[in-house]
Amino acid sequence: MSKKLYSIATTIGLAGVLVACNGNEDAGADVDNNSNANDNEGQVELVAATINPSETLIGEAFIAFAEAVEEESNGEISVTAHTGGQVGDASSIYQSVISGDIDIIYSDTGWFSEHEPAFDILASNYLFRDQEHFNDIVNESDRLDYFEGLIRDNPGLETVMYIGGLERNILSTFPIESIEDLNGKSMRSGGSAVEMEWWQLLGASPQNIDFSEVYSALQTGVVEGTQNSLDSMIENRFAEVGDYVARTQHILTLGFVVMNGEKFDSLSDEHKEAIAAASERIQPEYTELAFEEAEQYAETLETEFGVTFTEPDKEEFIRISRDQMMETAEELGIEDIVVDIFD
């Protein structure tokens, strides 16, 4: 999160709920939001929600942030944190944080693209070249202010923290030692135009396969590989039918913790400062945990599934992916901004 968060927040305002986004239902009809109930002694009650289960890294970071806000405010702010989709799916809680029925959510960037297409750039492969680059931009600078400003203006959300650093790699039935090994290979795509084009640029032949069919597609040879997070490879048993993982790290996830802007504006300066202090504690801690967790997942894949890891030279992967990213940036008219932030 931007180190200027508090100084920015005091002039424009933040409001919050942690959420993770995917889903289609109408906005939060069943949420019991007591966030407007401030008592005579300055107590503030906030409602936070995420579809991520409490035992996931995002869910853990969500809960830790809620607890840190209470600690930093000396108990003057209480945060009721709902995990695992307890108060609605991703779509409903996203709409609810906009309406103010929920205060804080964790959201992936796809939802913001509905309001501002520039957010499509944040889904680019090799947006972050490596973990050090991720830290430089997300944890040690104000370089994401441009995107924070976009959602501050529309739909009226304030960014209070980032949760990210989880990596995606390529699982396959054949070893990938270099980009040339992908030539002509049938690789699973989720169907997005960006991902389909990416595989083609790498020399592969993408096949649009639903996520629920990835296991059988790998097992039967319909596809020869897929790109997923390491924990997904374990949880969905993809490693049973794919013997190799190329540690490309082409995605390091970036999610936004956002608050309803009007709600944040209603807070005192001291309470805004408490929220900023909480994020400064929790954000870098859970980024580092994401990096460490990847190594634990890799060890599990090796020891329990017998997966062989390869370390292909990423230079050509990065060049092709970033060329694709800059073409997208040019189409959106933000190439100078993208270079300034992510170069």
mmCIF file of C-alpha atoms in Angstrom:
data_model
loop_
_atom_site.group_PDB
_atom_site.id
_atom_site.type_symbol
_atom_site.label_atom_id
_atom_site.label_comp_id
_atom_site.label_asym_id
_atom_site.label_seq_id
_atom_site.Cartn_x
_atom_site.Cartn_y
_atom_site.Cartn_z
ATOM 1 C CA MET A 1 0.000 0.000 0.000
ATOM 2 C CA SER A 2 1.101 3.556 -0.632
ATOM 3 C CA LYS A 3 3.158 5.029 2.160
ATOM 4 C CA LYS A 4 1.244 8.253 1.537
ATOM 5 C CA LEU A 5 -2.007 6.485 2.446
ATOM 6 C CA TYR A 6 -2.759 8.435 5.541
ATOM 7 C CA SER A 7 -1.972 11.857 4.159
ATOM 8 C CA ILE A 8 -4.067 11.099 1.082
ATOM 9 C CA ALA A 9 -6.800 9.553 3.177
ATOM 10 C CA THR A 10 -7.260 12.549 5.388
ATOM 11 C CA THR A 11 -8.215 14.694 2.393
ATOM 12 C CA ILE A 12 -10.270 12.267 0.367
ATOM 13 C CA GLY A 13 -11.407 9.475 2.654
ATOM 14 C CA LEU A 14 -11.456 5.704 2.941
ATOM 15 C CA ALA A 15 -13.948 3.072 4.056
ATOM 16 C CA GLY A 16 -13.403 -0.647 4.378
ATOM 17 C CA VAL A 17 -14.121 -4.333 3.896
ATOM 18 C CA LEU A 18 -11.773 -7.126 2.876
ATOM 19 C CA VAL A 19 -13.201 -9.235 0.026
ATOM 20 C CA ALA A 20 -12.136 -11.640 -2.685
ATOM 21 C CA CYS A 21 -13.925 -11.430 -5.983
ATOM 22 C CA ASN A 22 -15.683 -13.912 -8.190
ATOM 23 C CA GLY A 23 -19.438 -14.374 -8.545
ATOM 24 C CA ASN A 24 -22.667 -13.057 -10.000
ATOM 25 C CA GLU A 25 -25.403 -12.503 -7.427
ATOM 26 C CA ASP A 26 -27.123 -9.222 -6.637
ATOM 27 C CA ALA A 27 -25.633 -6.956 -4.016
ATOM 28 C CA GLY A 28 -25.745 -7.851 -0.307
ATOM 29 C CA ALA A 29 -29.413 -7.988 0.623
ATOM 30 C CA ASP A 30 -28.693 -10.220 3.621
ATOM 31 C CA VAL A 31 -25.806 -8.255 5.145
ATOM 32 C CA ASP A 32 -26.548 -6.917 8.601
ATOM 33 C CA ASN A 33 -24.376 -3.828 8.624
ATOM 34 C CA ASN A 34 -23.988 -2.026 11.929
ATOM 35 C CA SER A 35 -21.158 0.146 10.631
ATOM 36 C CA ASN A 36 -23.057 3.389 11.128
ATOM 37 C CA ALA A 37 -23.568 2.745 14.793
ATOM 38 C CA ASN A 38 -21.032 5.100 16.395
ATOM 39 C CA ASP A 39 -21.705 5.551 20.073
ATOM 40 C CA ASN A 40 -21.284 8.739 22.074
ATOM 41 C CA GLU A 41 -17.698 7.872 23.000
ATOM 42 C CA GLY A 42 -16.418 7.688 19.432
ATOM 43 C CA GLN A 43 -16.725 3.938 18.972
ATOM 44 C CA VAL A 44 -16.849 2.787 15.354
ATOM 45 C CA GLU A 45 -18.157 -0.581 14.168
ATOM 46 C CA LEU A 46 -17.072 -1.808 10.733
ATOM 47 C CA VAL A 47 -18.204 -4.822 8.751
ATOM 48 C CA ALA A 48 -15.609 -6.638 6.644
ATOM 49 C CA ALA A 49 -16.250 -9.529 4.259
ATOM 50 C CA THR A 50 -14.370 -11.840 1.931
ATOM 51 C CA ILE A 51 -15.246 -14.985 0.019
ATOM 52 C CA ASN A 52 -11.828 -16.417 0.903
ATOM 53 C CA PRO A 53 -11.873 -19.063 3.636
ATOM 54 C CA SER A 54 -10.192 -18.114 6.892
ATOM 55 C CA GLU A 55 -7.474 -20.754 6.471
ATOM 56 C CA THR A 56 -6.190 -19.331 3.164
ATOM 57 C CA LEU A 57 -3.420 -16.733 3.100
ATOM 58 C CA ILE A 58 -5.839 -14.050 1.890
ATOM 59 C CA GLY A 59 -8.317 -14.982 4.608
ATOM 60 C CA GLU A 60 -5.590 -14.940 7.242
ATOM 61 C CA ALA A 61 -4.349 -11.536 6.079
ATOM 62 C CA PHE A 62 -7.939 -10.258 6.109
ATOM 63 C CA ILE A 63 -8.433 -11.316 9.717
ATOM 64 C CA ALA A 64 -5.004 -10.012 10.755
ATOM 65 C CA PHE A 65 -5.801 -6.595 9.257
ATOM 66 C CA ALA A 66 -9.139 -6.442 11.071
ATOM 67 C CA GLU A 67 -7.442 -7.282 14.359
ATOM 68 C CA ALA A 68 -4.636 -4.783 13.731
ATOM 69 C CA VAL A 69 -7.157 -1.987 13.108
ATOM 70 C CA GLU A 70 -8.710 -2.675 16.485
ATOM 71 C CA GLU A 71 -5.273 -2.726 18.151
ATOM 72 C CA GLU A 72 -4.028 0.454 16.473
ATOM 73 C CA SER A 73 -7.218 2.296 17.436
ATOM 74 C CA ASN A 74 -6.960 1.108 21.060
ATOM 75 C CA GLY A 75 -10.250 -0.690 20.627
ATOM 76 C CA GLU A 76 -12.144 2.342 19.393
ATOM 77 C CA ILE A 77 -12.731 0.648 16.039
ATOM 78 C CA SER A 78 -14.238 -2.823 16.096
ATOM 79 C CA VAL A 79 -14.194 -4.861 12.888
ATOM 80 C CA THR A 80 -16.507 -7.827 12.355
ATOM 81 C CA ALA A 81 -14.749 -9.958 9.762
ATOM 82 C CA HIS A 82 -16.777 -12.413 7.693
ATOM 83 C CA THR A 83 -14.799 -15.008 5.711
ATOM 84 C CA GLY A 84 -15.657 -17.807 3.322
ATOM 85 C CA GLY A 85 -18.544 -15.997 1.639
ATOM 86 C CA GLN A 86 -20.630 -15.930 4.797
ATOM 87 C CA VAL A 87 -22.492 -12.768 3.769
ATOM 88 C CA GLY A 88 -22.604 -13.249 0.014
ATOM 89 C CA ASP A 89 -20.646 -14.105 -3.088
ATOM 90 C CA ALA A 90 -17.953 -11.910 -4.597
ATOM 91 C CA SER A 91 -20.329 -9.924 -6.758
ATOM 92 C CA SER A 92 -22.735 -9.172 -3.928
ATOM 93 C CA ILE A 93 -20.111 -8.024 -1.454
ATOM 94 C CA TYR A 94 -18.459 -5.893 -4.123
ATOM 95 C CA GLN A 95 -21.744 -4.137 -4.792
ATOM 96 C CA SER A 96 -22.311 -3.861 -1.062
ATOM 97 C CA VAL A 97 -19.033 -2.064 -0.390
ATOM 98 C CA ILE A 98 -19.934 0.417 -3.128
ATOM 99 C CA SER A 99 -23.381 1.022 -1.629
ATOM 100 C CA GLY A 100 -21.993 1.182 1.909
ATOM 101 C CA ASP A 101 -23.842 -1.869 3.200
ATOM 102 C CA ILE A 102 -20.394 -3.377 3.820
ATOM 103 C CA ASP A 103 -17.405 -1.284 4.823
ATOM 104 C CA ILE A 104 -14.280 -3.204 3.760
ATOM 105 C CA ILE A 105 -13.546 -5.902 1.166
ATOM 106 C CA TYR A 106 -10.633 -7.622 -0.536
ATOM 107 C CA SER A 107 -11.039 -7.512 -4.311
ATOM 108 C CA ASP A 108 -9.096 -8.725 -7.289
ATOM 109 C CA THR A 109 -8.588 -6.171 -10.015
ATOM 110 C CA GLY A 110 -11.105 -7.628 -12.465
ATOM 111 C CA TRP A 111 -14.040 -5.945 -10.738
ATOM 112 C CA PHE A 112 -12.472 -2.509 -11.064
ATOM 113 C CA SER A 113 -12.161 -2.997 -14.825
ATOM 114 C CA GLU A 114 -15.938 -2.663 -15.000
ATOM 115 C CA HIS A 115 -15.502 0.992 -14.059
ATOM 116 C CA GLU A 116 -12.072 1.702 -15.523
ATOM 117 C CA PRO A 117 -10.555 -0.470 -18.321
ATOM 118 C CA ALA A 118 -7.040 0.616 -17.293
ATOM 119 C CA PHE A 119 -7.216 -2.037 -14.572
ATOM 120 C CA ASP A 120 -6.916 -4.685 -17.301
ATOM 121 C CA ILE A 121 -3.191 -3.950 -17.334
ATOM 122 C CA LEU A 122 -2.855 -5.316 -13.802
ATOM 123 C CA ALA A 123 -3.728 -8.797 -15.110
ATOM 124 C CA SER A 124 -0.641 -8.817 -17.359
ATOM 125 C CA ASN A 125 1.885 -11.620 -17.152
ATOM 126 C CA TYR A 126 5.183 -10.392 -15.721
ATOM 127 C CA LEU A 127 3.615 -7.185 -14.506
ATOM 128 C CA PHE A 128 6.170 -7.847 -11.770
ATOM 129 C CA ARG A 129 9.429 -9.311 -13.029
ATOM 130 C CA ASP A 130 10.185 -11.019 -9.724
ATOM 131 C CA GLN A 131 9.534 -10.822 -5.993
ATOM 132 C CA GLU A 132 11.990 -7.960 -5.507
ATOM 133 C CA HIS A 133 10.232 -5.933 -8.199
ATOM 134 C CA PHE A 134 6.885 -6.692 -6.514
ATOM 135 C CA ASN A 135 8.181 -5.393 -3.190
ATOM 136 C CA ASP A 136 9.683 -2.292 -4.781
ATOM 137 C CA ILE A 137 6.358 -1.295 -6.305
ATOM 138 C CA VAL A 138 3.768 -2.545 -3.819
ATOM 139 C CA ASN A 139 5.463 -2.279 -0.430
ATOM 140 C CA GLU A 140 8.129 0.369 -0.831
ATOM 141 C CA SER A 141 6.717 3.124 -3.024
ATOM 142 C CA ASP A 142 3.682 5.173 -3.946
ATOM 143 C CA ARG A 143 3.725 4.011 -7.536
ATOM 144 C CA LEU A 144 0.216 2.565 -7.506
ATOM 145 C CA ASP A 145 -1.357 5.918 -6.674
ATOM 146 C CA TYR A 146 -2.674 6.199 -10.235
ATOM 147 C CA PHE A 147 -4.853 3.115 -9.841
ATOM 148 C CA GLU A 148 -5.896 4.095 -6.328
ATOM 149 C CA GLY A 149 -7.097 7.410 -7.714
ATOM 150 C CA LEU A 150 -9.157 5.754 -10.437
ATOM 151 C CA ILE A 151 -11.294 3.733 -8.034
ATOM 152 C CA ARG A 152 -11.426 6.614 -5.586
ATOM 153 C CA ASP A 153 -13.191 8.606 -8.305
ATOM 154 C CA ASN A 154 -15.337 5.721 -9.544
ATOM 155 C CA PRO A 155 -16.922 3.774 -7.872
ATOM 156 C CA GLY A 156 -15.879 5.683 -4.733
ATOM 157 C CA LEU A 157 -13.557 3.216 -3.005
ATOM 158 C CA GLU A 158 -10.382 3.931 -1.079
ATOM 159 C CA THR A 159 -7.448 1.542 -1.121
ATOM 160 C CA VAL A 160 -6.264 0.751 2.393
ATOM 161 C CA MET A 161 -4.003 -2.249 1.845
ATOM 162 C CA TYR A 162 -2.750 -4.757 -0.709
ATOM 163 C CA ILE A 163 -2.620 -8.513 -0.335
ATOM 164 C CA GLY A 164 -0.557 -10.379 -2.890
ATOM 165 C CA GLY A 165 2.628 -12.138 -3.890
ATOM 166 C CA LEU A 166 1.109 -15.561 -4.593
ATOM 167 C CA GLU A 167 2.752 -16.964 -7.718
ATOM 168 C CA ARG A 168 1.523 -18.814 -10.796
ATOM 169 C CA ASN A 169 3.635 -21.292 -12.751
ATOM 170 C CA ILE A 170 3.254 -23.761 -15.613
ATOM 171 C CA LEU A 171 2.417 -27.413 -14.885
ATOM 172 C CA SER A 172 2.906 -29.814 -17.778
ATOM 173 C CA THR A 173 3.299 -33.428 -18.847
ATOM 174 C CA PHE A 174 6.679 -32.615 -20.427
ATOM 175 C CA PRO A 175 9.729 -30.726 -19.132
ATOM 176 C CA ILE A 176 10.066 -27.038 -19.995
ATOM 177 C CA GLU A 177 13.697 -26.002 -19.988
ATOM 178 C CA SER A 178 13.259 -23.074 -22.373
ATOM 179 C CA ILE A 179 10.504 -21.226 -24.182
ATOM 180 C CA GLU A 180 11.184 -23.317 -27.288
ATOM 181 C CA ASP A 181 9.833 -26.375 -25.461
ATOM 182 C CA LEU A 182 6.334 -24.867 -25.698
ATOM 183 C CA ASN A 183 6.321 -24.824 -29.512
ATOM 184 C CA GLY A 184 3.171 -26.540 -30.769
ATOM 185 C CA LYS A 185 2.173 -27.811 -27.330
ATOM 186 C CA SER A 186 -1.508 -27.928 -26.416
ATOM 187 C CA MET A 187 -1.944 -25.752 -23.303
ATOM 188 C CA ARG A 188 -5.071 -25.110 -21.306
ATOM 189 C CA SER A 189 -6.504 -21.591 -21.278
ATOM 190 C CA GLY A 190 -9.359 -20.237 -19.221
ATOM 191 C CA GLY A 191 -10.723 -18.528 -22.290
ATOM 192 C CA SER A 192 -9.715 -14.902 -21.754
ATOM 193 C CA ALA A 193 -8.412 -13.196 -24.864
ATOM 194 C CA VAL A 194 -5.252 -12.098 -23.053
ATOM 195 C CA GLU A 195 -4.377 -15.612 -21.902
ATOM 196 C CA MET A 196 -5.175 -17.190 -25.267
ATOM 197 C CA GLU A 197 -2.922 -14.663 -27.007
ATOM 198 C CA TRP A 198 -0.179 -15.153 -24.419
ATOM 199 C CA TRP A 199 0.042 -18.878 -25.081
ATOM 200 C CA GLN A 200 0.147 -18.221 -28.813
ATOM 201 C CA LEU A 201 2.946 -15.681 -28.386
ATOM 202 C CA LEU A 202 4.890 -18.313 -26.458
ATOM 203 C CA GLY A 203 4.494 -20.694 -29.412
ATOM 204 C CA ALA A 204 1.886 -22.956 -27.817
ATOM 205 C CA SER A 205 -1.563 -23.973 -29.054
ATOM 206 C CA PRO A 206 -4.114 -22.839 -26.433
ATOM 207 C CA GLN A 207 -7.271 -24.843 -25.784
ATOM 208 C CA ASN A 208 -10.243 -23.321 -23.988
ATOM 209 C CA ILE A 209 -10.938 -25.794 -21.176
ATOM 210 C CA ASP A 210 -13.197 -25.155 -18.178
ATOM 211 C CA PHE A 211 -11.374 -25.259 -14.851
ATOM 212 C CA SER A 212 -13.470 -28.208 -13.685
ATOM 213 C CA GLU A 213 -12.170 -30.231 -16.634
ATOM 214 C CA VAL A 214 -8.454 -29.488 -16.292
ATOM 215 C CA TYR A 215 -7.628 -32.715 -14.435
ATOM 216 C CA SER A 216 -9.262 -34.993 -17.000
ATOM 217 C CA ALA A 217 -7.889 -32.941 -19.902
ATOM 218 C CA LEU A 218 -4.349 -33.430 -18.612
ATOM 219 C CA GLN A 219 -5.002 -37.085 -17.817
ATOM 220 C CA THR A 220 -6.309 -37.897 -21.290
ATOM 221 C CA GLY A 221 -3.828 -35.746 -23.188
ATOM 222 C CA VAL A 222 -6.389 -33.257 -24.480
ATOM 223 C CA VAL A 223 -3.953 -30.648 -23.165
ATOM 224 C CA GLU A 224 -0.314 -31.020 -22.186
ATOM 225 C CA GLY A 225 -0.122 -28.233 -19.659
ATOM 226 C CA THR A 226 -1.819 -25.470 -17.682
ATOM 227 C CA GLN A 227 -0.836 -22.384 -15.697
ATOM 228 C CA ASN A 228 -1.974 -22.251 -12.081
ATOM 229 C CA SER A 229 -0.915 -21.331 -8.585
ATOM 230 C CA LEU A 230 1.114 -23.949 -6.742
ATOM 231 C CA ASP A 231 -1.556 -24.426 -4.083
ATOM 232 C CA SER A 232 -4.163 -25.021 -6.807
ATOM 233 C CA MET A 233 -1.965 -27.734 -8.293
ATOM 234 C CA ILE A 234 -2.063 -29.438 -4.906
ATOM 235 C CA GLU A 235 -5.686 -28.833 -3.915
ATOM 236 C CA ASN A 236 -7.033 -29.919 -7.314
ATOM 237 C CA ARG A 237 -4.564 -32.813 -7.640
ATOM 238 C CA PHE A 238 -3.300 -31.552 -11.010
ATOM 239 C CA ALA A 239 0.147 -32.733 -9.973
ATOM 240 C CA GLU A 240 -1.124 -36.318 -10.174
ATOM 241 C CA VAL A 241 -1.420 -35.979 -13.952
ATOM 242 C CA GLY A 242 1.319 -33.442 -14.651
ATOM 243 C CA ASP A 243 4.861 -34.471 -13.834
ATOM 244 C CA TYR A 244 6.645 -31.147 -14.327
ATOM 245 C CA VAL A 245 6.373 -27.585 -13.079
ATOM 246 C CA ALA A 246 8.282 -24.788 -14.784
ATOM 247 C CA ARG A 247 8.979 -22.107 -12.154
ATOM 248 C CA THR A 248 8.134 -19.210 -14.444
ATOM 249 C CA GLN A 249 6.513 -17.058 -11.743
ATOM 250 C CA HIS A 250 4.751 -15.188 -14.539
ATOM 251 C CA ILE A 251 2.067 -13.924 -12.170
ATOM 252 C CA LEU A 252 2.535 -12.516 -8.687
ATOM 253 C CA THR A 253 -0.989 -11.777 -7.543
ATOM 254 C CA LEU A 254 -2.092 -8.284 -6.538
ATOM 255 C CA GLY A 255 -5.355 -7.776 -4.676
ATOM 256 C CA PHE A 256 -6.805 -4.564 -3.255
ATOM 257 C CA VAL A 257 -8.276 -4.101 0.198
ATOM 258 C CA VAL A 258 -10.771 -1.283 -0.264
ATOM 259 C CA MET A 259 -13.176 0.713 1.882
ATOM 260 C CA ASN A 260 -16.325 2.597 1.085
ATOM 261 C CA GLY A 261 -15.180 6.176 0.558
ATOM 262 C CA GLU A 262 -18.032 7.933 2.321
ATOM 263 C CA LYS A 263 -17.580 5.724 5.347
ATOM 264 C CA PHE A 264 -13.909 6.556 5.552
ATOM 265 C CA ASP A 265 -14.628 10.262 5.224
ATOM 266 C CA SER A 266 -16.810 10.006 8.331
ATOM 267 C CA LEU A 267 -13.908 8.761 10.463
ATOM 268 C CA SER A 268 -11.774 10.966 12.661
ATOM 269 C CA ASP A 269 -8.173 11.676 11.692
ATOM 270 C CA GLU A 270 -7.010 9.419 14.522
ATOM 271 C CA HIS A 271 -9.089 6.519 13.226
ATOM 272 C CA LYS A 272 -7.825 7.024 9.685
ATOM 273 C CA GLU A 273 -4.305 6.951 11.042
ATOM 274 C CA ALA A 274 -5.046 3.698 12.878
ATOM 275 C CA ILE A 275 -6.185 2.073 9.631
ATOM 276 C CA ALA A 276 -3.032 3.263 7.869
ATOM 277 C CA ALA A 277 -0.842 1.948 10.687
ATOM 278 C CA ALA A 278 -2.576 -1.431 10.566
ATOM 279 C CA SER A 279 -1.945 -1.800 6.846
ATOM 280 C CA GLU A 280 1.708 -0.806 7.218
ATOM 281 C CA ARG A 281 2.104 -3.673 9.704
ATOM 282 C CA ILE A 282 0.124 -6.375 7.943
ATOM 283 C CA GLN A 283 0.794 -5.794 4.234
ATOM 284 C CA PRO A 284 4.571 -6.496 4.150
ATOM 285 C CA GLU A 285 4.221 -9.321 6.661
ATOM 286 C CA TYR A 286 1.743 -11.234 4.508
ATOM 287 C CA THR A 287 3.608 -10.492 1.289
ATOM 288 C CA GLU A 288 6.621 -12.216 2.804
ATOM 289 C CA LEU A 289 4.426 -15.083 3.989
ATOM 290 C CA ALA A 290 3.152 -15.489 0.409
ATOM 291 C CA PHE A 291 6.730 -15.784 -0.828
ATOM 292 C CA GLU A 292 7.553 -18.319 1.890
ATOM 293 C CA GLU A 293 4.358 -20.264 1.276
ATOM 294 C CA ALA A 294 5.340 -20.785 -2.361
ATOM 295 C CA GLU A 295 8.486 -22.594 -1.234
ATOM 296 C CA GLN A 296 6.439 -24.807 1.075
ATOM 297 C CA TYR A 297 4.033 -25.684 -1.746
ATOM 298 C CA ALA A 298 6.961 -26.461 -4.036
ATOM 299 C CA GLU A 299 8.370 -28.845 -1.457
ATOM 300 C CA THR A 300 4.976 -30.557 -1.125
ATOM 301 C CA LEU A 301 4.735 -30.991 -4.899
ATOM 302 C CA GLU A 302 8.194 -32.533 -4.987
ATOM 303 C CA THR A 303 7.924 -34.827 -1.972
ATOM 304 C CA GLU A 304 4.270 -35.880 -2.054
ATOM 305 C CA PHE A 305 3.545 -35.824 -5.787
ATOM 306 C CA GLY A 306 6.974 -36.516 -7.244
ATOM 307 C CA VAL A 307 6.885 -33.400 -9.420
ATOM 308 C CA THR A 308 10.101 -32.311 -11.119
ATOM 309 C CA PHE A 309 10.722 -28.567 -11.119
ATOM 310 C CA THR A 310 12.538 -26.835 -13.941
ATOM 311 C CA GLU A 311 13.972 -23.316 -13.959
ATOM 312 C CA PRO A 312 13.716 -22.069 -17.553
ATOM 313 C CA ASP A 313 15.469 -18.864 -18.512
ATOM 314 C CA LYS A 314 12.747 -16.252 -17.970
ATOM 315 C CA GLU A 315 14.280 -13.516 -20.107
ATOM 316 C CA GLU A 316 12.345 -14.441 -23.266
ATOM 317 C CA PHE A 317 9.159 -15.127 -21.302
ATOM 318 C CA ILE A 318 9.423 -11.658 -19.783
ATOM 319 C CA ARG A 319 10.192 -9.938 -23.090
ATOM 320 C CA ILE A 320 7.205 -11.485 -24.892
ATOM 321 C CA SER A 321 4.839 -10.919 -21.972
ATOM 322 C CA ARG A 322 5.857 -7.308 -21.467
ATOM 323 C CA ASP A 323 5.552 -6.585 -25.187
ATOM 324 C CA GLN A 324 1.988 -7.876 -24.940
ATOM 325 C CA MET A 325 1.424 -5.718 -21.851
ATOM 326 C CA MET A 326 2.652 -2.593 -23.620
ATOM 327 C CA GLU A 327 0.408 -3.268 -26.616
ATOM 328 C CA THR A 328 -2.529 -3.385 -24.205
ATOM 329 C CA ALA A 329 -1.312 -0.195 -22.526
ATOM 330 C CA GLU A 330 -1.104 1.536 -25.902
ATOM 331 C CA GLU A 331 -4.660 0.502 -26.736
ATOM 332 C CA LEU A 332 -5.774 1.942 -23.389
ATOM 333 C CA GLY A 333 -3.762 5.130 -23.899
ATOM 334 C CA ILE A 334 -1.721 4.640 -20.710
ATOM 335 C CA GLU A 335 1.650 3.454 -22.026
ATOM 336 C CA ASP A 336 3.589 6.295 -20.346
ATOM 337 C CA ILE A 337 1.859 5.600 -17.047
ATOM 338 C CA VAL A 338 2.602 1.871 -17.249
ATOM 339 C CA VAL A 339 6.265 2.496 -18.030
ATOM 340 C CA ASP A 340 6.525 4.964 -15.148
ATOM 341 C CA ILE A 341 4.971 2.539 -12.651
ATOM 342 C CA PHE A 342 6.191 -0.886 -13.706
ATOM 343 C CA ASP A 343 9.419 -0.387 -15.639
#
